[in-house]
Coordinates of C-alpha atoms in Angstrom, one line a residue:
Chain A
X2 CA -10.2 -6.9 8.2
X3 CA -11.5 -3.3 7.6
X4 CA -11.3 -2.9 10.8
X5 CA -7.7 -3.4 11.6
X6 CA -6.5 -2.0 8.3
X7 CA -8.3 1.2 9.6
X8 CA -6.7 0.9 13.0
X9 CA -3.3 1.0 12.1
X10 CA -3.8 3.8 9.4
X11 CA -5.2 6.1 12.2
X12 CA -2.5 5.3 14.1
X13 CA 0.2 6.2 11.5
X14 CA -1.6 8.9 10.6
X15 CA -2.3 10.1 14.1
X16 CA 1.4 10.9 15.0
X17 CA 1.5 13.4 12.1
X18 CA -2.1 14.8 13.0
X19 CA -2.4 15.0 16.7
X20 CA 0.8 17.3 17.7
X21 CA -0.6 20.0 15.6
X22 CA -4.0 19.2 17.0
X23 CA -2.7 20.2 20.1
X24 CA -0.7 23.2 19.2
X25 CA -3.5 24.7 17.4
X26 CA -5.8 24.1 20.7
X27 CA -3.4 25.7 23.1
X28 CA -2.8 28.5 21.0
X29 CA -6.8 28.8 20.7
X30 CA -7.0 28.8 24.4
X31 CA -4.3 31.4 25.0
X32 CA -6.2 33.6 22.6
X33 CA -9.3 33.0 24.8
X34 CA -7.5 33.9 27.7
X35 CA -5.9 37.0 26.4
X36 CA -9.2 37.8 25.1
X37 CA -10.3 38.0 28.7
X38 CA -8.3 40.4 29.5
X39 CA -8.6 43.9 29.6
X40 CA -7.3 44.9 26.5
X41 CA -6.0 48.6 27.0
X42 CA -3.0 47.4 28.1
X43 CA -0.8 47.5 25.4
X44 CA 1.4 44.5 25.7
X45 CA -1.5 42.3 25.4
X46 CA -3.0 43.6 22.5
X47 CA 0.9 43.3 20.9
X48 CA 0.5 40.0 22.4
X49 CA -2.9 39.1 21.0
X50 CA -2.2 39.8 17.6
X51 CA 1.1 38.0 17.7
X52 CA -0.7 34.8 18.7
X53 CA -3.7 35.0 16.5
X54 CA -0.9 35.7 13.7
X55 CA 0.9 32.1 14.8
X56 CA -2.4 30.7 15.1
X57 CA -3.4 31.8 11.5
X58 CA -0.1 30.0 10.0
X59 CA -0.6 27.1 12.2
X60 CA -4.4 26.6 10.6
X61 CA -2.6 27.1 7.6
X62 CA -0.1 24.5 7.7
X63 CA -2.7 22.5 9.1
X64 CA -4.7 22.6 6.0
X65 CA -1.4 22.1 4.0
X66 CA -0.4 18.8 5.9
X67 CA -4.1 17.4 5.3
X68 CA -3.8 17.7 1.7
X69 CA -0.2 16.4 1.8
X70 CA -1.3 13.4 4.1
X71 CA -4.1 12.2 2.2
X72 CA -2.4 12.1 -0.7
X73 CA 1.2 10.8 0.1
X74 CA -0.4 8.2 2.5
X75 CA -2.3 6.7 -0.6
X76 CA 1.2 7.3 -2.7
X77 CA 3.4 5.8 -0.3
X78 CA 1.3 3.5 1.6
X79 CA -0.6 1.5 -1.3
X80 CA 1.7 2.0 -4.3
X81 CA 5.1 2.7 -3.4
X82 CA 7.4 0.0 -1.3
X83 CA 5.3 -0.6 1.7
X84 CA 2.7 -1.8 -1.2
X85 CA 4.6 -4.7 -1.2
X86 CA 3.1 -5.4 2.2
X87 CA -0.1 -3.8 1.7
X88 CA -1.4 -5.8 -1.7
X89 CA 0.0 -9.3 0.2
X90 CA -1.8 -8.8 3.6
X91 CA -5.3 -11.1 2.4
X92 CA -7.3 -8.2 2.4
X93 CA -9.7 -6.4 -0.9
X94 CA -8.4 -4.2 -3.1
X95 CA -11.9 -2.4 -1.5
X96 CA -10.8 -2.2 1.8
X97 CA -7.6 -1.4 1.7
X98 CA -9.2 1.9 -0.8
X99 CA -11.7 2.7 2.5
X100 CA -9.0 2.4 4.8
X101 CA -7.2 4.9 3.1
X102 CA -10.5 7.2 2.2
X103 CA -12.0 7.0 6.0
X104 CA -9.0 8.7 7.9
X105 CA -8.6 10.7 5.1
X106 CA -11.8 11.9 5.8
X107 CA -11.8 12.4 9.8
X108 CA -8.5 14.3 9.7
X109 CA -10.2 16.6 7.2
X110 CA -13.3 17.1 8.9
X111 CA -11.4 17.4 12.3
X112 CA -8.9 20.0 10.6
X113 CA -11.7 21.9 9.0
X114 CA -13.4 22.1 12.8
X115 CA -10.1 22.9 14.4
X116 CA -9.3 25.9 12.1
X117 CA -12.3 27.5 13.3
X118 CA -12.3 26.1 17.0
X119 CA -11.5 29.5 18.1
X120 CA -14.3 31.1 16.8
X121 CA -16.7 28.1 17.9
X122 CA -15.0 28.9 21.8
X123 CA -15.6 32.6 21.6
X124 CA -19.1 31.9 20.7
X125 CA -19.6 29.7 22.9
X126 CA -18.1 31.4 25.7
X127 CA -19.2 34.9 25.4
X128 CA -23.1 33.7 25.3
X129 CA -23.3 34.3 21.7
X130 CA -26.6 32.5 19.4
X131 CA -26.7 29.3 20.7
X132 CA -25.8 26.2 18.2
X133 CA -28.8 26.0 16.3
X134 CA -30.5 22.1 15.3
X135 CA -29.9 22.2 12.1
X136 CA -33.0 21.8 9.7
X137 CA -33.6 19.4 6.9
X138 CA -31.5 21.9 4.4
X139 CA -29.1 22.7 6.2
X140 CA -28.2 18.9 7.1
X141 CA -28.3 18.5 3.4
X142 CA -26.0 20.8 2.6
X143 CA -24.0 19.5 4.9
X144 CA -24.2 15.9 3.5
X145 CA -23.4 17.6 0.2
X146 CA -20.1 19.2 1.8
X147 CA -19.1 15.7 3.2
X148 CA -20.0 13.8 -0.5
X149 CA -18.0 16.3 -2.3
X150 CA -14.7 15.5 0.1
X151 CA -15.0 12.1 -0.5
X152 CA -15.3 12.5 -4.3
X153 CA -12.2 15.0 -4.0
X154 CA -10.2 12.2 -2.1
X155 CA -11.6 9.4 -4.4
X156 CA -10.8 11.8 -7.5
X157 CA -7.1 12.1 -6.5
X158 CA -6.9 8.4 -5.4
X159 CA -8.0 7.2 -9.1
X160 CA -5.4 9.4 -10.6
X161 CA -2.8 8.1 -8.7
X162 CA -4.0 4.4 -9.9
X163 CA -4.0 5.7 -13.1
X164 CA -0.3 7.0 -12.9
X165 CA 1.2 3.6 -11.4
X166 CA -0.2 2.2 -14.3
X167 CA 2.4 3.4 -16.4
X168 CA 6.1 1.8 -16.2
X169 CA 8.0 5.0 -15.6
X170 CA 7.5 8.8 -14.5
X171 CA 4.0 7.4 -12.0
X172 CA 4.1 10.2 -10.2
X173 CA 4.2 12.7 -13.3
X174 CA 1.6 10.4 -14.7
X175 CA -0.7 10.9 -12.0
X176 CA -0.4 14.6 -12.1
X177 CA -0.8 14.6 -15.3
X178 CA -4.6 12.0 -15.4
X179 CA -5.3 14.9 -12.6
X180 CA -4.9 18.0 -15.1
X181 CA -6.4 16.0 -18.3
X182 CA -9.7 14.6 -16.1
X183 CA -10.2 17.7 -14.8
X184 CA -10.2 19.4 -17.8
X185 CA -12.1 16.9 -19.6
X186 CA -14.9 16.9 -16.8
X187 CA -15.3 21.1 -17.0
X188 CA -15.7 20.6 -20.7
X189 CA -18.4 18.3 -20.6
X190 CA -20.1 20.1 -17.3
X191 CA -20.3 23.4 -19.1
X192 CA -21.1 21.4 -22.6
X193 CA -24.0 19.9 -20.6
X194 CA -25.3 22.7 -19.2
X195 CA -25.6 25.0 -22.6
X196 CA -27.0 21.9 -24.1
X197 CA -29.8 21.3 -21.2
X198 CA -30.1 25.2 -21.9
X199 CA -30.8 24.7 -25.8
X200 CA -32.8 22.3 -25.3
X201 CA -34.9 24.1 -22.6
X202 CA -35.1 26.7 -24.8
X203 CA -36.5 24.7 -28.0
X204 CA -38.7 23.1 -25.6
X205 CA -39.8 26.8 -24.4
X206 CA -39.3 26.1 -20.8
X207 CA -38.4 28.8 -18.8
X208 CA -35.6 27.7 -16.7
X209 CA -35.8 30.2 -13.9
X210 CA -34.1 29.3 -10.1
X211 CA -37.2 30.5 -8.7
X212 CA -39.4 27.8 -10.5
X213 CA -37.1 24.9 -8.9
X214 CA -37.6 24.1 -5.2
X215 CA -34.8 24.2 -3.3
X216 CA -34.6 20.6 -1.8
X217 CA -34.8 18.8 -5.2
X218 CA -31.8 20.8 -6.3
X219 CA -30.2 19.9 -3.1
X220 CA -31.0 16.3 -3.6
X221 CA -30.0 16.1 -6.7
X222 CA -26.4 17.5 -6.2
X223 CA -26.6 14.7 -3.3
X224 CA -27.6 11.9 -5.7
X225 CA -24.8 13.4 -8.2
X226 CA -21.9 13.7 -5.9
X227 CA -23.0 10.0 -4.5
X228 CA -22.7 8.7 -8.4
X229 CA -19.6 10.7 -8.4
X230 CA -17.7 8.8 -5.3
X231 CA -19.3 5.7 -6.4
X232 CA -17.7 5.7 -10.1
X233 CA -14.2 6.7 -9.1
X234 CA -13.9 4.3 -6.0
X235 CA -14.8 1.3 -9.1
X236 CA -12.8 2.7 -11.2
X237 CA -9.6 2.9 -8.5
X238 CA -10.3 -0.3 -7.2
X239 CA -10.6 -2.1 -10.8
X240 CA -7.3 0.0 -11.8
X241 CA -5.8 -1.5 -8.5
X242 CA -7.0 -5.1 -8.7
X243 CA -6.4 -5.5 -12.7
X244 CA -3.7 -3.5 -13.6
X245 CA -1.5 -2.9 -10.1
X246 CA 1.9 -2.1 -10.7
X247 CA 4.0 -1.9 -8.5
X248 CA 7.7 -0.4 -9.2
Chain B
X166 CA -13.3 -20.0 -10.8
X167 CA -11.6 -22.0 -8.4
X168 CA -10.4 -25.0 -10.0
X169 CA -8.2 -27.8 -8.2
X170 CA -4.6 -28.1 -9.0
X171 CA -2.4 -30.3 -7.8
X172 CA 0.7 -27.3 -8.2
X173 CA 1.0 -24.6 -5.9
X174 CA 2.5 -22.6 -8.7
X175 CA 1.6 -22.8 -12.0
X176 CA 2.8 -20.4 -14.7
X177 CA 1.3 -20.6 -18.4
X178 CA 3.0 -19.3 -21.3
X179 CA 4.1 -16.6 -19.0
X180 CA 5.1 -13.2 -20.7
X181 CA 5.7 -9.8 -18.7
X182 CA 7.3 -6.8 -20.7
X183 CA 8.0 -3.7 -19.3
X184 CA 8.0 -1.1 -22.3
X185 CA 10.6 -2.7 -24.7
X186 CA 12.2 -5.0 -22.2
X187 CA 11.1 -8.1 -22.2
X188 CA 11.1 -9.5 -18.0
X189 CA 9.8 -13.0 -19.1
X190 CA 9.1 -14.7 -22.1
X191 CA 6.5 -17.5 -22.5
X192 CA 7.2 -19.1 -19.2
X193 CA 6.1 -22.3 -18.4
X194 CA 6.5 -23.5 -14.9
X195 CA 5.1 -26.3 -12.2
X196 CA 5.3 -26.2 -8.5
X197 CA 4.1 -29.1 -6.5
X198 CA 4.5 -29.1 -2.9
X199 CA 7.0 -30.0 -0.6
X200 CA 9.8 -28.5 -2.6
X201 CA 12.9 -26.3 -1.8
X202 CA 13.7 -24.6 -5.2
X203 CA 16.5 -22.6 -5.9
X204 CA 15.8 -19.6 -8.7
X205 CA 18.6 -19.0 -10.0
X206 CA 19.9 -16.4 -12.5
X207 CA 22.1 -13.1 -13.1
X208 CA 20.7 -9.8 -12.5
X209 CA 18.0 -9.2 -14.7
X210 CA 17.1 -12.7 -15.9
X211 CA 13.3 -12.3 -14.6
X212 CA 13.4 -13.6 -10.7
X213 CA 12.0 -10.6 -9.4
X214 CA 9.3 -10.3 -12.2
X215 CA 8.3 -14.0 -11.8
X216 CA 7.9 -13.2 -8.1
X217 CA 5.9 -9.9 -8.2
X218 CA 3.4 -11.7 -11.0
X219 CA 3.1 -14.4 -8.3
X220 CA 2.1 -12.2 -5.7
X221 CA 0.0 -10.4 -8.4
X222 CA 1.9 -6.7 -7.8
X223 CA 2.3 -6.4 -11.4
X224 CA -0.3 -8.5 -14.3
X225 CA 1.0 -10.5 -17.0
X226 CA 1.5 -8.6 -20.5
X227 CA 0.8 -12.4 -21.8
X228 CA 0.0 -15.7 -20.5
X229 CA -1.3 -16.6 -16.7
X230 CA 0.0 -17.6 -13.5
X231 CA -2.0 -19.4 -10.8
X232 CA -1.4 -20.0 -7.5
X233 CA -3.2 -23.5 -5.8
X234 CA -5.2 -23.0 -8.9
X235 CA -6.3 -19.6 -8.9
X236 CA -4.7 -16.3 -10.2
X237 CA -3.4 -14.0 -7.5
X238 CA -6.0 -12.4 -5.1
X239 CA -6.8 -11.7 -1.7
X240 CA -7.7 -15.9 -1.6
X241 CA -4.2 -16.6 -2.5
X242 CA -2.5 -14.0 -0.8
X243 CA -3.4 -15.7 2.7
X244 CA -1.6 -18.7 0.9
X245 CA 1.7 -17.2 -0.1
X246 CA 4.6 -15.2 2.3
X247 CA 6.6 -13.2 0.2
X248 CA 10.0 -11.7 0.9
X249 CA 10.3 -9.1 -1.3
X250 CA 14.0 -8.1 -1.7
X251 CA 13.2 -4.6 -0.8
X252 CA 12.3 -2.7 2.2
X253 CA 8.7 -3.0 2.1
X254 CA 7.7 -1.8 6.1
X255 CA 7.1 1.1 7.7
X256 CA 10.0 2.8 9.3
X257 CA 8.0 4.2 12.2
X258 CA 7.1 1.1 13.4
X259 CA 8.7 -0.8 15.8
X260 CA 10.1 -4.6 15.7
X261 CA 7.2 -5.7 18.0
X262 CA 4.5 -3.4 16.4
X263 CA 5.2 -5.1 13.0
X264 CA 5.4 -8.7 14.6
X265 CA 2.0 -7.8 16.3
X266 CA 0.7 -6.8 12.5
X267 CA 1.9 -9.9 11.0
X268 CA 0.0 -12.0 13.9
X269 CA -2.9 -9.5 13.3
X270 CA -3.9 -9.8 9.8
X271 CA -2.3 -13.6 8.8
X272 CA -4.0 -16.4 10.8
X273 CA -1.5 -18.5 10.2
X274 CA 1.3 -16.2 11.9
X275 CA 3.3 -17.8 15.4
X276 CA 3.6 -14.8 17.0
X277 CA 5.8 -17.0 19.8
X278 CA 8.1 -18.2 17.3
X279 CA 8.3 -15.2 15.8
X280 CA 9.9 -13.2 19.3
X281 CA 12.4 -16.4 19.7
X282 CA 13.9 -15.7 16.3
X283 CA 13.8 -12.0 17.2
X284 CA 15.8 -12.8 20.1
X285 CA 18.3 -15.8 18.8
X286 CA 19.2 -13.0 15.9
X287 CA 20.1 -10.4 19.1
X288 CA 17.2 -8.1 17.6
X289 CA 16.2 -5.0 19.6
X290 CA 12.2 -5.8 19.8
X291 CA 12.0 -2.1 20.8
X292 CA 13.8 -0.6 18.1
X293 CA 12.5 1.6 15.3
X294 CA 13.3 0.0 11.9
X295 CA 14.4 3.3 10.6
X296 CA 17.6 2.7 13.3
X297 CA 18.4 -0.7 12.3
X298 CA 21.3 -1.2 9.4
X299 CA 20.3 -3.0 6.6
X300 CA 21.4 -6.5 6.9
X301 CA 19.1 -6.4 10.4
X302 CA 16.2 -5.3 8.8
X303 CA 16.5 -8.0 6.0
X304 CA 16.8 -10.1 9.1
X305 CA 13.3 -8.9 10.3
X306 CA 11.8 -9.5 7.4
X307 CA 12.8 -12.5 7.2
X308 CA 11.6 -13.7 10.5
X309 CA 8.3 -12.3 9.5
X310 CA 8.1 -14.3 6.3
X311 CA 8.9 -17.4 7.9
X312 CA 7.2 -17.3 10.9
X313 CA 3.8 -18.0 8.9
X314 CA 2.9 -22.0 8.0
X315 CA 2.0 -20.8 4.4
X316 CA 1.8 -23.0 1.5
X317 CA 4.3 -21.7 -0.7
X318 CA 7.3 -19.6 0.3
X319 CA 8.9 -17.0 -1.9
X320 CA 11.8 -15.3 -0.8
X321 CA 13.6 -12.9 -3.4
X322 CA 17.3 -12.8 -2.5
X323 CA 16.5 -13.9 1.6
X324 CA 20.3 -13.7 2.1
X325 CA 21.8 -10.6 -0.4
X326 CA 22.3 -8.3 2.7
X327 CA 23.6 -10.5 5.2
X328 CA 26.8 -11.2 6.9
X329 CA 28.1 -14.9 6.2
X330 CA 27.0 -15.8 10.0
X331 CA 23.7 -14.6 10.1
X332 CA 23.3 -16.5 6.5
X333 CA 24.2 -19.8 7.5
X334 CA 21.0 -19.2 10.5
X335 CA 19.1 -17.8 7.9
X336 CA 19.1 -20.8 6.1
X337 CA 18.9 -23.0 9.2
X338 CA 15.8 -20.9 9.8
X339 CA 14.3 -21.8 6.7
X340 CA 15.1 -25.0 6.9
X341 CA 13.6 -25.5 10.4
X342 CA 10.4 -23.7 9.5
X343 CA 9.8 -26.0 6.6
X344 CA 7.3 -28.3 6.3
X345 CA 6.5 -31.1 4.3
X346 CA 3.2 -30.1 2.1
X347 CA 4.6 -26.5 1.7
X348 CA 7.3 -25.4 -1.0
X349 CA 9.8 -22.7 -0.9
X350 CA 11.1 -20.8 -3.7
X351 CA 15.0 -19.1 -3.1
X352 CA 16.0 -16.5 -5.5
X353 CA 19.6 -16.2 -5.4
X354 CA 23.0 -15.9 -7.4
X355 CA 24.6 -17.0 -3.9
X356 CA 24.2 -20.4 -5.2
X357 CA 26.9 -21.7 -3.3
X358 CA 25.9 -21.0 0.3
X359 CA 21.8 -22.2 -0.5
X360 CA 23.1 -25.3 -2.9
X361 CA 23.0 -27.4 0.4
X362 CA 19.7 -27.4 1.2
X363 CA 17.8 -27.0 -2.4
X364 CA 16.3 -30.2 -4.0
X365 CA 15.1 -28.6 -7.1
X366 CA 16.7 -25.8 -9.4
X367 CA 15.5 -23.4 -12.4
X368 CA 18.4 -21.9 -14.1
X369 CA 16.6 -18.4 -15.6
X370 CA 18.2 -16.4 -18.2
X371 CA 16.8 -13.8 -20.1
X372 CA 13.3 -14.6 -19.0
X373 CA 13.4 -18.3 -19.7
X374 CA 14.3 -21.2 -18.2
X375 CA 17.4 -22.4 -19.6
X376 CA 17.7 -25.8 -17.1
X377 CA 15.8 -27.0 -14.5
X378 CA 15.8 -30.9 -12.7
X379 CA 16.3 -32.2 -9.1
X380 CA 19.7 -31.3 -7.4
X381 CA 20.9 -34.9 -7.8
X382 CA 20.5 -35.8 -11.0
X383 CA 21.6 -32.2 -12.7
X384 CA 24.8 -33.0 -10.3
X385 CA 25.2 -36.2 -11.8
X386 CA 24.8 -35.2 -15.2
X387 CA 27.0 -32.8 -15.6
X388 CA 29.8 -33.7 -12.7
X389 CA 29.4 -30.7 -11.4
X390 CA 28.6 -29.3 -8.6
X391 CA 25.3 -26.5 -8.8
X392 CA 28.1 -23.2 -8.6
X393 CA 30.0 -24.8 -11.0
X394 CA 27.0 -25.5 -13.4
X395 CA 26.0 -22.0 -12.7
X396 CA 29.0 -20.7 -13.6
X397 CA 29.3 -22.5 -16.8
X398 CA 25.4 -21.7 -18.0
X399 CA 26.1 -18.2 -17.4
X400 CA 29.2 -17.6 -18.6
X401 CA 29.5 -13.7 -19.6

C-alpha cells in the first residue's frame, strides 16, 4: 500500500517539480554554453550575467516552492478536504505519514543538487578535481545532513497535527506549536549544555574539542537526529490516529 | 480487540462536542445488515458528525462507536465507502485517473461497473474535475462510492447537488448496487424523493434520535406519510 500511496504522491507532486526542473537545467546549459565562448565580446558577457541572474531567481523560487510543497501537500493532502479520502483509503496512519515524508525528501535532495548543477557541470566539464569517494566522515556528515531534513519535515508535519487538533484557527494553531516547540527545544538545548558544562566542571573534566574524536561526535549527532525523526513521526502518527480532526 | 458483533454499526452513549456545541449527545444506535436507512434531520442535527465519527475523521468527546465490532481503523475502513458531502478529490486528476485509484487501493472496487455508470451519467472520462460543475462531480463521487461491494454504505447528502433527473438515477443506482448482507445509510432532508426506497428511518434532532422504526409501521402509526412526519417532528 506504501507503494501506491507513494506513487501517486510523486506524481502530484511531479507536475509542480519537474517544469522547473527543466527550466533550471536549460538555463544551466545555456550558461555552459555561453561560458564557452569567447567572452570579450561584449553582448555575451551582457548576456551571461543576464542568464546566471534568471538562473539565480529560478534556484530561488526553486527553494521557495520546496518548502511550500512539503508543507501544503501534508496541509492539503492529509488534513484538509482531500483527507476525507486520504484517512478512508484502508491504509496506516504510518504510511500515509512516509508517503508524505519520502517525496518530500527527494524533491529536496534533487532541488538542493539542481541549485548547484551548474557548478557540478563546470567542474566537470572544464577537468576540474575529479569527484572524490567520499570517506567514512564525510559519508557521515552526509547522513547527518539527510537525518536533519527528515527531522525538519517530521518537525513541521507534527505541528501541523498538533494544529488540526484544535476546532478552529488549525492553521494559526500549527504556526503557533511551530514557534512555542521551537522555542521550548532552544531552551532546553542551551539549558543542557551549561548544565553538562557545570557539571564537567564540578567533576573537573576538561571539556576541550580536541580531547573528543571526531567520529564519536559525528555519531552521536547521527544517533540524536535518528531519536529526533523517530519521536516526532510517533508523535504525528499517534496525534493522527487518536485525535484526527478533520474540519 | 476484535470482538464479533452482529451490527455493522454500533454507537455507544455517543457524545461529540465541538467547543460549546454539542454535535451529538449520548447516542445510542444499532445497524444490522441488509438495511436501507434514511438519516434524517435539519441542518445541524448531528448527520454529518455521526458520519465523520464513523469513518473515525473526528474521535468521540464521550462514548464509542464501532464498526463490525471494532472502532474505526484502517481494518474498518476497507469495510465502509463513505460519501462525504464535500469535495474530497483532487482537482488535478482526471475522471479515469481517480476511477483507476479507487480500483487501486480498494479490493473490492468494479472498475467495469464503475466506467458504465461513468458513461450512462454522459461523464467526460477525460475530464479534469476542476472543469466539471458541481452537481457532476457529486455525480463522480457517487459512482465511486458505489461502485465498491462494502459492508456498510454511508452517503452524506448523495443527492443535495443534483438536478431532479440525475436524482431519481442516483437512487436507482443505489438501489441497484445494493446487496442483501450490506446496509446503506442516506443522510438527507430530501426525504420525499429517498422515502421510496428506505426501510428504516432515524429522525435526528439536536444530536439525538428523536424517532426511529421501519418505514411501515412509523407510516402506519401516525397516517402519515415519512415528509409529512418529518415535517411535523421538525416543525420550526
Amino acid at each position: 500500500m506504501l507503494g501506491k500511496l507513494l506513487k501517486y504522491e510523486f506524481r502530484a507532486t511531479a507536475r509542480l517539480f519537474l517544469p522547473i526542473y527543466a527550466a533550471i537545467a536549460i538555463l544551466a546549459g545555456l550558461m555552459l554554453l555561453l561560458r564557452a565562448l569567447p567572452d570579450d565580446a561584449r553582448g555575451v558577457s551582457f548576456l551571461t550575467f543576464m542568464v546566471g541572474l534568471i538562473y539565480v531567481v529560478a534556484a530561488f523560487g526553486l527553494v521557495i516552492t520546496t518548502v511550500v510543497v512539503l508543507v501544503s501537500r501534508f496541509y492539503k493532502n492529509l488534513l484538509g478536504q482531500e483527507g476525507y479520502l486520504m484517512f478512508t483509503l484502508p491504509v496506516t496512519t504510518g504510511q500515509n505519514i512516509l508517503a508524505k515524508l519520502i517525496p518530500a525528501m527527494c524533491w529536496t535532495i534533487g532541488s538542493s543538487l539542481l541549485c548547484f548543477l551548474v557548478v557540478i557541470l563546470q567542474n566537470f566539464f572544464s577537468g576540474g578535481a575529479p569527484i572524490r569517494i567520499p570517506n567514512g566522515e564525510t559519508a557521515g556528515f552526509i547522513l547527518l545532513m539527510l537525518l536533519a531534513l527528515a527531522a525538519f519535515i517530521l518537525f513541521c508535519y507534527m505541528c501541523m497535527a498538533i494544529g488540526q487538533t484544535f476546532n478552529e484557527h488549525k492553521f494559526l494553531a500549527s504556526v503557533g506549536a511551530f514557534i512555542i516547540i521551537q522555542l521550548v527545544l532552544q531552551i532546553l538545548g542551551v539549558a543542557g549544555a551549561f548544565g553538562l558544562f557545570k557539571l564537567g566542571a564540578l567533576a573537573n573534566l576538561s571539556f576541550s574539542v580536541d580531547n573528543i574524536p571526531g567520529w564519536s561526535v559525528l555519531a552521536g549527532a547521527n544517533v540524536a537526529m535518528l531519536a529526533a525523526c523517530a519521536v516526532f513521526f510517533l508523535i504525528t502518527r499517534w496525534l493522527l490516529d487518536k485525535k484526527l480532526n478533520l474540519a | 480487540m476484535s470482538e464479533h458483533s452482529p451490527y455493522l454499526l454500533e454507537a455507544r452513549s455517543l457524545t461529540r462536542s465541538f467547543g460549546r456545541n454539542v454535535a451529538l449527545s449520548g447516542l445510542d444506535l444499532r445497524l444490522a445488515p441488509g438495511h436501507i436507512v434514511g438519516l434524517l434531520g435539519p441542518n445541524g442535527s448531528g448527520k454529518t458528525t455521526l458520519m465523520k465519527l464513523a469513518c473515525g475523521l473526528i474521535k468521540p468527546t464521550a462514548g464509542e462507536i464501532l464498526i463490525d465490532g471494532e472502532k474505526p481503523g484502517p481494518e474498518s475502513r476497507s469495510k465502509v465507502a463513505y460519501l462525504p458531502d464535500t469535495s474530497y478529490l483532487n482537482d488535478n486528476m482526471r475522471v479515469s485517473d481517480i476511477v483507476e485509484m479507487y480500483a487501486d487501493f480498494y479490493a473490492d472496487f468494479d472498475r467495469e461497473a464503475a466506467f458504465s455508470l461513468i458513461r450512462d451519467l454522459k461523464v467526460d472520462e477525460k475530464a479534469r474535475l476542476s472543469t466539471l460543475s458541481k452537481g457532476t462531480r457529486e455525480k463522480v463521487q457517487l459512482v465511486l462510492v458505489m461502485s465498491r461491494r462494502a459492508k456498510l454504505y454511508l452517503l452524506d447528502e448523495p443527492i443535495g447537488g443534483v438536478d431532479p433527473a440525475a436524482r431519481e438515477y442516483i437512487i436507482n443506482t443505489i438501489i441497484g448496487n445494493y446487496h442483501p448482507e450490506s446496509t446503506v445509510l442516506i443522510s438527507t432532508h430530501l426525504i420525499y424523493d429517498v422515502e421510496p426506497v428506505l426501510d428504516h428511518v432515524l429522525f435526528l434532532k439536536e444530536g439525538r434520535i428523536v424517532m426511529e422504526g421501519g418505514v411501515d409501521e412509523l407510516r402506519e402509526q401516525s397516517g402519515k406519510s415519512l415528509d409529512a412526519l418529518f415535517r411535523e417532528v421538525f416543525r420550526c
